[in-house]
C-alpha cells in the first residue's frame, strides 16, 4: 500500500501545504489574514481597491475552509497526481500546477468582465488544479477504468473526463450557484492545453531511447 512518504516530491509537497494551511486557518486571526491576503480577488479589483495582489493567483489554491473539500482534493492529488507527476516529471508537473492557477485568475477576470455567467470578487480552493490533474490523467490514460461516485458509473477515464466537463458546465448554469464552476472549467481547459504543450515539447526534444518506459508504456502514454 502506498504511503505519504512514497509519493513523488511535488504531490507530497502540495498535500502537505494544503493540509497545513487548512489547519492554520482554523485559528481565527490567521483565517482572517489568509482571507485578506491569500485568496484570489478578481483582477479588476486592482483598479478600485487594494484587494488584488500579484501573488494571489499562486496562493489561493492552497486556502480552503472546508474539511470535505480538502479531503476530496487530497484524494484526487493522491490518486491521480502521483501518476501524472511520474509521467510528466516533477518539474513540468510543478509548472502545470501554477499555470493552472494563472488559468483560474484569467478565467475569473474574463467571466466577470465579459460574460454574465459568474460574478464574484474572490475565489479560493485547490479544486480547480486538482480537477485539472484528473483531466491530465485522463489525457495520459484514456482507457484506464474510473469509478465515479456521482454519477455512479464505471467507464474509461476519457469518458469520465467528459462527464466531469458536462457536470461542471451544468453546475455553472444553475441560477444563483455558489459553486465556482466557470473558473474551474477554465482551469481544466488550461490543464488540457498544458498537456498538448507537454506532448509537443516532448516529441520535439526527446527520442524514444530517452523515454523511461517500456515500449508498451510508450504507446500508452504518448497519445497520438
mmCIF file with all atom_site columns, C-alpha atoms in Angstrom:
data_model
loop_
_atom_site.group_PDB
_atom_site.id
_atom_site.type_symbol
_atom_site.label_atom_id
_atom_site.label_alt_id
_atom_site.label_comp_id
_atom_site.label_asym_id
_atom_site.label_entity_id
_atom_site.label_seq_id
_atom_site.pdbx_PDB_ins_code
_atom_site.Cartn_x
_atom_site.Cartn_y
_atom_site.Cartn_z
_atom_site.occupancy
_atom_site.B_iso_or_equiv
_atom_site.pdbx_formal_charge
_atom_site.auth_seq_id
_atom_site.auth_comp_id
_atom_site.auth_asym_id
_atom_site.auth_atom_id
_atom_site.pdbx_PDB_model_num
ATOM 1   C CA . UNK A 1 1   ? 0.000   0.000  0.000   1.00 0.00 ? 1   UNK A CA 1
ATOM 2   C CA . UNK A 1 2   ? 1.346   3.429  -0.993  1.00 0.00 ? 2   UNK A CA 1
ATOM 3   C CA . UNK A 1 3   ? 2.046   5.747  1.939   1.00 0.00 ? 3   UNK A CA 1
ATOM 4   C CA . UNK A 1 4   ? 2.521   9.510  2.058   1.00 0.00 ? 4   UNK A CA 1
ATOM 5   C CA . UNK A 1 5   ? 6.307   9.099  2.056   1.00 0.00 ? 5   UNK A CA 1
ATOM 6   C CA . UNK A 1 6   ? 6.131   7.045  -1.156  1.00 0.00 ? 6   UNK A CA 1
ATOM 7   C CA . UNK A 1 7   ? 4.575   9.929  -3.096  1.00 0.00 ? 7   UNK A CA 1
ATOM 8   C CA . UNK A 1 8   ? 6.650   11.895 -5.624  1.00 0.00 ? 8   UNK A CA 1
ATOM 9   C CA . UNK A 1 9   ? 8.024   15.215 -4.304  1.00 0.00 ? 9   UNK A CA 1
ATOM 10  C CA . UNK A 1 10  ? 5.637   17.763 -5.843  1.00 0.00 ? 10  UNK A CA 1
ATOM 11  C CA . UNK A 1 11  ? 2.494   15.790 -4.991  1.00 0.00 ? 11  UNK A CA 1
ATOM 12  C CA . UNK A 1 12  ? 3.791   15.219 -1.467  1.00 0.00 ? 12  UNK A CA 1
ATOM 13  C CA . UNK A 1 13  ? 4.554   18.934 -1.026  1.00 0.00 ? 13  UNK A CA 1
ATOM 14  C CA . UNK A 1 14  ? 1.160   20.027 -2.361  1.00 0.00 ? 14  UNK A CA 1
ATOM 15  C CA . UNK A 1 15  ? -0.682  17.725 0.045   1.00 0.00 ? 15  UNK A CA 1
ATOM 16  C CA . UNK A 1 16  ? 1.457   18.926 2.947   1.00 0.00 ? 16  UNK A CA 1
ATOM 17  C CA . UNK A 1 17  ? 0.901   22.616 2.138   1.00 0.00 ? 17  UNK A CA 1
ATOM 18  C CA . UNK A 1 18  ? -2.860  22.200 1.615   1.00 0.00 ? 18  UNK A CA 1
ATOM 19  C CA . UNK A 1 19  ? -3.244  20.355 4.917   1.00 0.00 ? 19  UNK A CA 1
ATOM 20  C CA . UNK A 1 20  ? -1.021  22.776 6.837   1.00 0.00 ? 20  UNK A CA 1
ATOM 21  C CA . UNK A 1 21  ? -2.768  25.893 5.512   1.00 0.00 ? 21  UNK A CA 1
ATOM 22  C CA . UNK A 1 22  ? -6.157  24.396 6.381   1.00 0.00 ? 22  UNK A CA 1
ATOM 23  C CA . UNK A 1 23  ? -5.064  23.652 9.961   1.00 0.00 ? 23  UNK A CA 1
ATOM 24  C CA . UNK A 1 24  ? -3.582  27.139 10.362  1.00 0.00 ? 24  UNK A CA 1
ATOM 25  C CA . UNK A 1 25  ? -6.807  28.616 9.038   1.00 0.00 ? 25  UNK A CA 1
ATOM 26  C CA . UNK A 1 26  ? -8.722  27.094 11.943  1.00 0.00 ? 26  UNK A CA 1
ATOM 27  C CA . UNK A 1 27  ? -7.283  29.857 14.116  1.00 0.00 ? 27  UNK A CA 1
ATOM 28  C CA . UNK A 1 28  ? -9.435  32.976 13.723  1.00 0.00 ? 28  UNK A CA 1
ATOM 29  C CA . UNK A 1 29  ? -6.661  35.613 13.425  1.00 0.00 ? 29  UNK A CA 1
ATOM 30  C CA . UNK A 1 30  ? -4.787  33.588 10.809  1.00 0.00 ? 30  UNK A CA 1
ATOM 31  C CA . UNK A 1 31  ? -8.027  32.792 8.991   1.00 0.00 ? 31  UNK A CA 1
ATOM 32  C CA . UNK A 1 32  ? -8.835  36.494 8.601   1.00 0.00 ? 32  UNK A CA 1
ATOM 33  C CA . UNK A 1 33  ? -5.299  37.308 7.467   1.00 0.00 ? 33  UNK A CA 1
ATOM 34  C CA . UNK A 1 34  ? -5.285  34.485 4.898   1.00 0.00 ? 34  UNK A CA 1
ATOM 35  C CA . UNK A 1 35  ? -8.670  35.559 3.539   1.00 0.00 ? 35  UNK A CA 1
ATOM 36  C CA . UNK A 1 36  ? -7.498  39.155 3.142   1.00 0.00 ? 36  UNK A CA 1
ATOM 37  C CA . UNK A 1 37  ? -4.154  38.321 1.561   1.00 0.00 ? 37  UNK A CA 1
ATOM 38  C CA . UNK A 1 38  ? -4.077  34.846 0.011   1.00 0.00 ? 38  UNK A CA 1
ATOM 39  C CA . UNK A 1 39  ? -7.432  34.249 -1.702  1.00 0.00 ? 39  UNK A CA 1
ATOM 40  C CA . UNK A 1 40  ? -7.760  35.338 -5.333  1.00 0.00 ? 40  UNK A CA 1
ATOM 41  C CA . UNK A 1 41  ? -9.661  38.567 -5.717  1.00 0.00 ? 41  UNK A CA 1
ATOM 42  C CA . UNK A 1 42  ? -10.881 39.387 -9.200  1.00 0.00 ? 42  UNK A CA 1
ATOM 43  C CA . UNK A 1 43  ? -8.096  41.239 -11.055 1.00 0.00 ? 43  UNK A CA 1
ATOM 44  C CA . UNK A 1 44  ? -10.478 44.091 -11.957 1.00 0.00 ? 44  UNK A CA 1
ATOM 45  C CA . UNK A 1 45  ? -10.411 44.984 -8.236  1.00 0.00 ? 45  UNK A CA 1
ATOM 46  C CA . UNK A 1 46  ? -6.881  46.259 -8.750  1.00 0.00 ? 46  UNK A CA 1
ATOM 47  C CA . UNK A 1 47  ? -8.416  49.397 -10.236 1.00 0.00 ? 47  UNK A CA 1
ATOM 48  C CA . UNK A 1 48  ? -10.868 50.076 -7.419  1.00 0.00 ? 48  UNK A CA 1
ATOM 49  C CA . UNK A 1 49  ? -9.024  48.982 -4.288  1.00 0.00 ? 49  UNK A CA 1
ATOM 50  C CA . UNK A 1 50  ? -6.061  47.156 -2.827  1.00 0.00 ? 50  UNK A CA 1
ATOM 51  C CA . UNK A 1 51  ? -7.615  43.671 -2.667  1.00 0.00 ? 51  UNK A CA 1
ATOM 52  C CA . UNK A 1 52  ? -5.874  42.157 -5.665  1.00 0.00 ? 52  UNK A CA 1
ATOM 53  C CA . UNK A 1 53  ? -2.209  41.228 -5.192  1.00 0.00 ? 53  UNK A CA 1
ATOM 54  C CA . UNK A 1 54  ? 0.152   39.716 -7.743  1.00 0.00 ? 54  UNK A CA 1
ATOM 55  C CA . UNK A 1 55  ? 0.841   36.624 -5.622  1.00 0.00 ? 55  UNK A CA 1
ATOM 56  C CA . UNK A 1 56  ? -2.821  35.655 -5.229  1.00 0.00 ? 56  UNK A CA 1
ATOM 57  C CA . UNK A 1 57  ? -3.020  33.563 -8.469  1.00 0.00 ? 57  UNK A CA 1
ATOM 58  C CA . UNK A 1 58  ? -0.437  31.288 -6.833  1.00 0.00 ? 58  UNK A CA 1
ATOM 59  C CA . UNK A 1 59  ? -1.608  31.308 -3.193  1.00 0.00 ? 59  UNK A CA 1
ATOM 60  C CA . UNK A 1 60  ? -5.403  30.991 -3.492  1.00 0.00 ? 60  UNK A CA 1
ATOM 61  C CA . UNK A 1 61  ? -5.015  27.327 -4.473  1.00 0.00 ? 61  UNK A CA 1
ATOM 62  C CA . UNK A 1 62  ? -3.802  26.394 -1.008  1.00 0.00 ? 62  UNK A CA 1
ATOM 63  C CA . UNK A 1 63  ? -6.540  28.135 1.012   1.00 0.00 ? 63  UNK A CA 1
ATOM 64  C CA . UNK A 1 64  ? -9.694  26.221 1.879   1.00 0.00 ? 64  UNK A CA 1
ATOM 65  C CA . UNK A 1 65  ? -12.225 26.367 4.693   1.00 0.00 ? 65  UNK A CA 1
ATOM 66  C CA . UNK A 1 66  ? -13.991 23.014 4.341   1.00 0.00 ? 66  UNK A CA 1
ATOM 67  C CA . UNK A 1 67  ? -12.589 19.713 5.577   1.00 0.00 ? 67  UNK A CA 1
ATOM 68  C CA . UNK A 1 68  ? -14.728 17.898 2.989   1.00 0.00 ? 68  UNK A CA 1
ATOM 69  C CA . UNK A 1 69  ? -13.275 19.963 0.148   1.00 0.00 ? 69  UNK A CA 1
ATOM 70  C CA . UNK A 1 70  ? -9.743  19.440 1.447   1.00 0.00 ? 70  UNK A CA 1
ATOM 71  C CA . UNK A 1 71  ? -10.347 15.695 1.750   1.00 0.00 ? 71  UNK A CA 1
ATOM 72  C CA . UNK A 1 72  ? -11.667 15.372 -1.807  1.00 0.00 ? 72  UNK A CA 1
ATOM 73  C CA . UNK A 1 73  ? -8.817  17.450 -3.248  1.00 0.00 ? 73  UNK A CA 1
ATOM 74  C CA . UNK A 1 74  ? -6.153  15.497 -1.357  1.00 0.00 ? 74  UNK A CA 1
ATOM 75  C CA . UNK A 1 75  ? -7.749  12.263 -2.580  1.00 0.00 ? 75  UNK A CA 1
ATOM 76  C CA . UNK A 1 76  ? -7.598  13.495 -6.192  1.00 0.00 ? 76  UNK A CA 1
ATOM 77  C CA . UNK A 1 77  ? -3.960  14.505 -5.815  1.00 0.00 ? 77  UNK A CA 1
ATOM 78  C CA . UNK A 1 78  ? -3.033  11.249 -4.088  1.00 0.00 ? 78  UNK A CA 1
ATOM 79  C CA . UNK A 1 79  ? -4.798  9.105  -6.702  1.00 0.00 ? 79  UNK A CA 1
ATOM 80  C CA . UNK A 1 80  ? -4.136  10.964 -9.959  1.00 0.00 ? 80  UNK A CA 1
ATOM 81  C CA . UNK A 1 81  ? -1.393  13.482 -9.181  1.00 0.00 ? 81  UNK A CA 1
ATOM 82  C CA . UNK A 1 82  ? 1.071   10.717 -8.357  1.00 0.00 ? 82  UNK A CA 1
ATOM 83  C CA . UNK A 1 83  ? 0.759   9.077  -11.760 1.00 0.00 ? 83  UNK A CA 1
ATOM 84  C CA . UNK A 1 84  ? 0.678   12.376 -13.633 1.00 0.00 ? 84  UNK A CA 1
ATOM 85  C CA . UNK A 1 85  ? 3.832   13.625 -11.903 1.00 0.00 ? 85  UNK A CA 1
ATOM 86  C CA . UNK A 1 86  ? 5.682   10.368 -12.557 1.00 0.00 ? 86  UNK A CA 1
ATOM 87  C CA . UNK A 1 87  ? 4.801   10.630 -16.246 1.00 0.00 ? 87  UNK A CA 1
ATOM 88  C CA . UNK A 1 88  ? 5.417   14.336 -16.805 1.00 0.00 ? 88  UNK A CA 1
ATOM 89  C CA . UNK A 1 89  ? 8.304   14.704 -14.396 1.00 0.00 ? 89  UNK A CA 1
ATOM 90  C CA . UNK A 1 90  ? 8.299   16.761 -11.219 1.00 0.00 ? 90  UNK A CA 1
ATOM 91  C CA . UNK A 1 91  ? 9.457   19.992 -12.899 1.00 0.00 ? 91  UNK A CA 1
ATOM 92  C CA . UNK A 1 92  ? 6.738   20.058 -15.527 1.00 0.00 ? 92  UNK A CA 1
ATOM 93  C CA . UNK A 1 93  ? 4.096   18.965 -13.016 1.00 0.00 ? 93  UNK A CA 1
ATOM 94  C CA . UNK A 1 94  ? 5.018   21.893 -10.743 1.00 0.00 ? 94  UNK A CA 1
ATOM 95  C CA . UNK A 1 95  ? 4.768   24.229 -13.734 1.00 0.00 ? 95  UNK A CA 1
ATOM 96  C CA . UNK A 1 96  ? 1.462   22.598 -14.634 1.00 0.00 ? 96  UNK A CA 1
ATOM 97  C CA . UNK A 1 97  ? 0.004   23.349 -11.179 1.00 0.00 ? 97  UNK A CA 1
ATOM 98  C CA . UNK A 1 98  ? 0.985   27.019 -11.161 1.00 0.00 ? 98  UNK A CA 1
ATOM 99  C CA . UNK A 1 99  ? -0.037  27.620 -14.777 1.00 0.00 ? 99  UNK A CA 1
ATOM 100 C CA . UNK A 1 100 ? -3.458  26.210 -13.877 1.00 0.00 ? 100 UNK A CA 1
ATOM 101 C CA . UNK A 1 101 ? -3.579  28.794 -11.068 1.00 0.00 ? 101 UNK A CA 1
ATOM 102 C CA . UNK A 1 102 ? -2.921  31.533 -13.611 1.00 0.00 ? 102 UNK A CA 1
ATOM 103 C CA . UNK A 1 103 ? -5.623  29.984 -15.790 1.00 0.00 ? 103 UNK A CA 1
ATOM 104 C CA . UNK A 1 104 ? -8.098  30.348 -12.940 1.00 0.00 ? 104 UNK A CA 1
ATOM 105 C CA . UNK A 1 105 ? -7.182  34.020 -12.477 1.00 0.00 ? 105 UNK A CA 1
ATOM 106 C CA . UNK A 1 106 ? -7.545  34.686 -16.197 1.00 0.00 ? 106 UNK A CA 1
ATOM 107 C CA . UNK A 1 107 ? -10.873 32.822 -16.331 1.00 0.00 ? 107 UNK A CA 1
ATOM 108 C CA . UNK A 1 108 ? -12.199 34.763 -13.345 1.00 0.00 ? 108 UNK A CA 1
ATOM 109 C CA . UNK A 1 109 ? -11.264 38.064 -14.964 1.00 0.00 ? 109 UNK A CA 1
ATOM 110 C CA . UNK A 1 110 ? -12.786 37.169 -18.362 1.00 0.00 ? 110 UNK A CA 1
ATOM 111 C CA . UNK A 1 111 ? -16.003 35.747 -16.905 1.00 0.00 ? 111 UNK A CA 1
ATOM 112 C CA . UNK A 1 112 ? -16.539 38.641 -14.525 1.00 0.00 ? 112 UNK A CA 1
ATOM 113 C CA . UNK A 1 113 ? -15.979 41.298 -17.169 1.00 0.00 ? 113 UNK A CA 1
ATOM 114 C CA . UNK A 1 114 ? -17.307 39.859 -20.405 1.00 0.00 ? 114 UNK A CA 1
ATOM 115 C CA . UNK A 1 115 ? -19.923 37.228 -19.527 1.00 0.00 ? 115 UNK A CA 1
ATOM 116 C CA . UNK A 1 116 ? -22.975 37.279 -17.253 1.00 0.00 ? 116 UNK A CA 1
ATOM 117 C CA . UNK A 1 117 ? -22.271 33.749 -16.043 1.00 0.00 ? 117 UNK A CA 1
ATOM 118 C CA . UNK A 1 118 ? -20.488 34.052 -12.740 1.00 0.00 ? 118 UNK A CA 1
ATOM 119 C CA . UNK A 1 119 ? -19.920 37.196 -10.694 1.00 0.00 ? 119 UNK A CA 1
ATOM 120 C CA . UNK A 1 120 ? -17.721 37.076 -7.639  1.00 0.00 ? 120 UNK A CA 1
ATOM 121 C CA . UNK A 1 121 ? -14.972 39.217 -6.259  1.00 0.00 ? 121 UNK A CA 1
ATOM 122 C CA . UNK A 1 122 ? -12.867 36.351 -4.980  1.00 0.00 ? 122 UNK A CA 1
ATOM 123 C CA . UNK A 1 123 ? -12.210 32.627 -5.237  1.00 0.00 ? 123 UNK A CA 1
ATOM 124 C CA . UNK A 1 124 ? -10.134 30.134 -3.263  1.00 0.00 ? 124 UNK A CA 1
ATOM 125 C CA . UNK A 1 125 ? -9.503  26.416 -3.002  1.00 0.00 ? 125 UNK A CA 1
ATOM 126 C CA . UNK A 1 126 ? -7.418  23.784 -4.761  1.00 0.00 ? 126 UNK A CA 1
ATOM 127 C CA . UNK A 1 127 ? -10.348 22.078 -6.500  1.00 0.00 ? 127 UNK A CA 1
ATOM 128 C CA . UNK A 1 128 ? -9.519  23.694 -9.833  1.00 0.00 ? 128 UNK A CA 1
ATOM 129 C CA . UNK A 1 129 ? -5.995  22.383 -10.297 1.00 0.00 ? 129 UNK A CA 1
ATOM 130 C CA . UNK A 1 130 ? -6.969  19.049 -8.711  1.00 0.00 ? 130 UNK A CA 1
ATOM 131 C CA . UNK A 1 131 ? -9.653  18.641 -11.381 1.00 0.00 ? 131 UNK A CA 1
ATOM 132 C CA . UNK A 1 132 ? -7.113  19.746 -13.996 1.00 0.00 ? 132 UNK A CA 1
ATOM 133 C CA . UNK A 1 133 ? -4.825  16.998 -12.661 1.00 0.00 ? 133 UNK A CA 1
ATOM 134 C CA . UNK A 1 134 ? -7.617  14.478 -13.206 1.00 0.00 ? 134 UNK A CA 1
ATOM 135 C CA . UNK A 1 135 ? -8.066  15.781 -16.766 1.00 0.00 ? 135 UNK A CA 1
ATOM 136 C CA . UNK A 1 136 ? -4.317  15.333 -17.320 1.00 0.00 ? 136 UNK A CA 1
ATOM 137 C CA . UNK A 1 137 ? -4.552  11.777 -16.008 1.00 0.00 ? 137 UNK A CA 1
ATOM 138 C CA . UNK A 1 138 ? -7.430  11.031 -18.391 1.00 0.00 ? 138 UNK A CA 1
ATOM 139 C CA . UNK A 1 139 ? -5.418  12.546 -21.259 1.00 0.00 ? 139 UNK A CA 1
ATOM 140 C CA . UNK A 1 140 ? -2.462  10.293 -20.463 1.00 0.00 ? 140 UNK A CA 1
ATOM 141 C CA . UNK A 1 141 ? -4.528  7.189  -19.656 1.00 0.00 ? 141 UNK A CA 1
ATOM 142 C CA . UNK A 1 142 ? -7.702  7.425  -21.777 1.00 0.00 ? 142 UNK A CA 1
ATOM 143 C CA . UNK A 1 143 ? -8.636  3.751  -21.394 1.00 0.00 ? 143 UNK A CA 1
ATOM 144 C CA . UNK A 1 144 ? -7.982  3.447  -17.660 1.00 0.00 ? 144 UNK A CA 1
ATOM 145 C CA . UNK A 1 145 ? -11.151 2.403  -15.814 1.00 0.00 ? 145 UNK A CA 1
ATOM 146 C CA . UNK A 1 146 ? -12.570 5.071  -13.486 1.00 0.00 ? 146 UNK A CA 1
ATOM 147 C CA . UNK A 1 147 ? -15.352 4.553  -10.951 1.00 0.00 ? 147 UNK A CA 1
ATOM 148 C CA . UNK A 1 148 ? -17.287 7.788  -10.462 1.00 0.00 ? 148 UNK A CA 1
ATOM 149 C CA . UNK A 1 149 ? -19.358 8.238  -7.318  1.00 0.00 ? 149 UNK A CA 1
ATOM 150 C CA . UNK A 1 150 ? -21.648 10.848 -8.899  1.00 0.00 ? 150 UNK A CA 1
ATOM 151 C CA . UNK A 1 151 ? -22.998 9.904  -11.280 1.00 0.00 ? 151 UNK A CA 1
ATOM 152 C CA . UNK A 1 152 ? -22.315 6.244  -10.368 1.00 0.00 ? 152 UNK A CA 1
ATOM 153 C CA . UNK A 1 153 ? -20.545 4.776  -13.386 1.00 0.00 ? 153 UNK A CA 1
ATOM 154 C CA . UNK A 1 154 ? -17.539 2.663  -14.245 1.00 0.00 ? 154 UNK A CA 1
ATOM 155 C CA . UNK A 1 155 ? -16.085 3.802  -17.538 1.00 0.00 ? 155 UNK A CA 1
ATOM 156 C CA . UNK A 1 156 ? -12.847 4.725  -19.244 1.00 0.00 ? 156 UNK A CA 1
ATOM 157 C CA . UNK A 1 157 ? -11.020 7.807  -17.988 1.00 0.00 ? 157 UNK A CA 1
ATOM 158 C CA . UNK A 1 158 ? -11.651 9.759  -21.193 1.00 0.00 ? 158 UNK A CA 1
ATOM 159 C CA . UNK A 1 159 ? -15.427 9.398  -20.842 1.00 0.00 ? 159 UNK A CA 1
ATOM 160 C CA . UNK A 1 160 ? -15.260 10.111 -17.132 1.00 0.00 ? 160 UNK A CA 1
ATOM 161 C CA . UNK A 1 161 ? -13.468 13.366 -18.020 1.00 0.00 ? 161 UNK A CA 1
ATOM 162 C CA . UNK A 1 162 ? -16.222 14.224 -20.496 1.00 0.00 ? 162 UNK A CA 1
ATOM 163 C CA . UNK A 1 163 ? -18.826 13.624 -17.765 1.00 0.00 ? 163 UNK A CA 1
ATOM 164 C CA . UNK A 1 164 ? -16.883 15.889 -15.386 1.00 0.00 ? 164 UNK A CA 1
ATOM 165 C CA . UNK A 1 165 ? -16.798 18.642 -18.021 1.00 0.00 ? 165 UNK A CA 1
ATOM 166 C CA . UNK A 1 166 ? -20.551 18.355 -18.600 1.00 0.00 ? 166 UNK A CA 1
ATOM 167 C CA . UNK A 1 167 ? -21.376 18.352 -14.868 1.00 0.00 ? 167 UNK A CA 1
ATOM 168 C CA . UNK A 1 168 ? -19.184 21.428 -14.355 1.00 0.00 ? 168 UNK A CA 1
ATOM 169 C CA . UNK A 1 169 ? -20.996 23.296 -17.127 1.00 0.00 ? 169 UNK A CA 1
ATOM 170 C CA . UNK A 1 170 ? -24.400 22.308 -15.746 1.00 0.00 ? 170 UNK A CA 1
ATOM 171 C CA . UNK A 1 171 ? -23.396 23.487 -12.265 1.00 0.00 ? 171 UNK A CA 1
ATOM 172 C CA . UNK A 1 172 ? -22.354 26.794 -13.775 1.00 0.00 ? 172 UNK A CA 1
ATOM 173 C CA . UNK A 1 173 ? -25.755 27.203 -15.410 1.00 0.00 ? 173 UNK A CA 1
ATOM 174 C CA . UNK A 1 174 ? -27.645 26.780 -12.142 1.00 0.00 ? 174 UNK A CA 1
ATOM 175 C CA . UNK A 1 175 ? -29.260 30.053 -11.033 1.00 0.00 ? 175 UNK A CA 1
ATOM 176 C CA . UNK A 1 176 ? -27.526 31.725 -8.089  1.00 0.00 ? 176 UNK A CA 1
ATOM 177 C CA . UNK A 1 177 ? -24.992 28.931 -7.913  1.00 0.00 ? 177 UNK A CA 1
ATOM 178 C CA . UNK A 1 178 ? -22.303 29.496 -5.287  1.00 0.00 ? 178 UNK A CA 1
ATOM 179 C CA . UNK A 1 179 ? -20.042 26.899 -6.912  1.00 0.00 ? 179 UNK A CA 1
ATOM 180 C CA . UNK A 1 180 ? -17.148 28.388 -8.885  1.00 0.00 ? 180 UNK A CA 1
ATOM 181 C CA . UNK A 1 181 ? -17.932 26.179 -11.856 1.00 0.00 ? 181 UNK A CA 1
ATOM 182 C CA . UNK A 1 182 ? -16.842 28.518 -14.645 1.00 0.00 ? 182 UNK A CA 1
ATOM 183 C CA . UNK A 1 183 ? -13.416 29.382 -13.196 1.00 0.00 ? 183 UNK A CA 1
ATOM 184 C CA . UNK A 1 184 ? -12.946 25.664 -12.503 1.00 0.00 ? 184 UNK A CA 1
ATOM 185 C CA . UNK A 1 185 ? -13.845 24.890 -16.107 1.00 0.00 ? 185 UNK A CA 1
ATOM 186 C CA . UNK A 1 186 ? -11.300 27.475 -17.217 1.00 0.00 ? 186 UNK A CA 1
ATOM 187 C CA . UNK A 1 187 ? -8.695  25.770 -15.040 1.00 0.00 ? 187 UNK A CA 1
ATOM 188 C CA . UNK A 1 188 ? -9.441  22.365 -16.568 1.00 0.00 ? 188 UNK A CA 1
ATOM 189 C CA . UNK A 1 189 ? -9.145  23.794 -20.080 1.00 0.00 ? 189 UNK A CA 1
ATOM 190 C CA . UNK A 1 190 ? -5.823  25.362 -19.069 1.00 0.00 ? 190 UNK A CA 1
ATOM 191 C CA . UNK A 1 191 ? -4.655  21.961 -17.850 1.00 0.00 ? 191 UNK A CA 1
ATOM 192 C CA . UNK A 1 192 ? -5.685  20.373 -21.134 1.00 0.00 ? 192 UNK A CA 1
ATOM 193 C CA . UNK A 1 193 ? -3.709  22.998 -23.065 1.00 0.00 ? 193 UNK A CA 1
ATOM 194 C CA . UNK A 1 194 ? -0.690  22.277 -20.845 1.00 0.00 ? 194 UNK A CA 1
ATOM 195 C CA . UNK A 1 195 ? -0.873  18.615 -21.803 1.00 0.00 ? 195 UNK A CA 1
ATOM 196 C CA . UNK A 1 196 ? -0.800  19.428 -25.521 1.00 0.00 ? 196 UNK A CA 1
ATOM 197 C CA . UNK A 1 197 ? 2.202   21.698 -24.890 1.00 0.00 ? 197 UNK A CA 1
ATOM 198 C CA . UNK A 1 198 ? 3.922   18.876 -22.985 1.00 0.00 ? 198 UNK A CA 1
ATOM 199 C CA . UNK A 1 199 ? 3.316   16.430 -25.829 1.00 0.00 ? 199 UNK A CA 1
ATOM 200 C CA . UNK A 1 200 ? 4.706   18.919 -28.368 1.00 0.00 ? 200 UNK A CA 1
ATOM 201 C CA . UNK A 1 201 ? 7.745   19.658 -26.192 1.00 0.00 ? 201 UNK A CA 1
ATOM 202 C CA . UNK A 1 202 ? 8.468   16.002 -25.508 1.00 0.00 ? 202 UNK A CA 1
ATOM 203 C CA . UNK A 1 203 ? 8.243   14.972 -29.146 1.00 0.00 ? 203 UNK A CA 1
ATOM 204 C CA . UNK A 1 204 ? 10.451  17.889 -30.134 1.00 0.00 ? 204 UNK A CA 1
ATOM 205 C CA . UNK A 1 205 ? 13.199  17.421 -27.542 1.00 0.00 ? 205 UNK A CA 1
ATOM 206 C CA . UNK A 1 206 ? 13.196  13.700 -26.759 1.00 0.00 ? 206 UNK A CA 1
ATOM 207 C CA . UNK A 1 207 ? 13.692  10.463 -28.625 1.00 0.00 ? 207 UNK A CA 1
ATOM 208 C CA . UNK A 1 208 ? 12.283  7.039  -27.958 1.00 0.00 ? 208 UNK A CA 1
ATOM 209 C CA . UNK A 1 209 ? 15.606  5.965  -26.436 1.00 0.00 ? 209 UNK A CA 1
ATOM 210 C CA . UNK A 1 210 ? 15.311  8.724  -23.829 1.00 0.00 ? 210 UNK A CA 1
ATOM 211 C CA . UNK A 1 211 ? 11.899  7.549  -22.657 1.00 0.00 ? 211 UNK A CA 1
ATOM 212 C CA . UNK A 1 212 ? 11.823  5.939  -19.225 1.00 0.00 ? 212 UNK A CA 1
ATOM 213 C CA . UNK A 1 213 ? 9.069   3.438  -20.003 1.00 0.00 ? 213 UNK A CA 1
ATOM 214 C CA . UNK A 1 214 ? 8.964   0.158  -21.822 1.00 0.00 ? 214 UNK A CA 1
ATOM 215 C CA . UNK A 1 215 ? 7.636   0.067  -25.384 1.00 0.00 ? 215 UNK A CA 1
ATOM 216 C CA . UNK A 1 216 ? 4.071   -0.759 -24.363 1.00 0.00 ? 216 UNK A CA 1
ATOM 217 C CA . UNK A 1 217 ? 4.118   2.123  -21.870 1.00 0.00 ? 217 UNK A CA 1
ATOM 218 C CA . UNK A 1 218 ? 5.334   4.452  -24.607 1.00 0.00 ? 218 UNK A CA 1
ATOM 219 C CA . UNK A 1 219 ? 2.293   3.578  -26.694 1.00 0.00 ? 219 UNK A CA 1
ATOM 220 C CA . UNK A 1 220 ? 0.085   4.056  -23.646 1.00 0.00 ? 220 UNK A CA 1
ATOM 221 C CA . UNK A 1 221 ? 1.313   7.465  -22.526 1.00 0.00 ? 221 UNK A CA 1
ATOM 222 C CA . UNK A 1 222 ? 2.180   9.203  -25.766 1.00 0.00 ? 222 UNK A CA 1
ATOM 223 C CA . UNK A 1 223 ? -1.250  9.958  -27.207 1.00 0.00 ? 223 UNK A CA 1
ATOM 224 C CA . UNK A 1 224 ? -1.182  10.089 -30.989 1.00 0.00 ? 224 UNK A CA 1
#
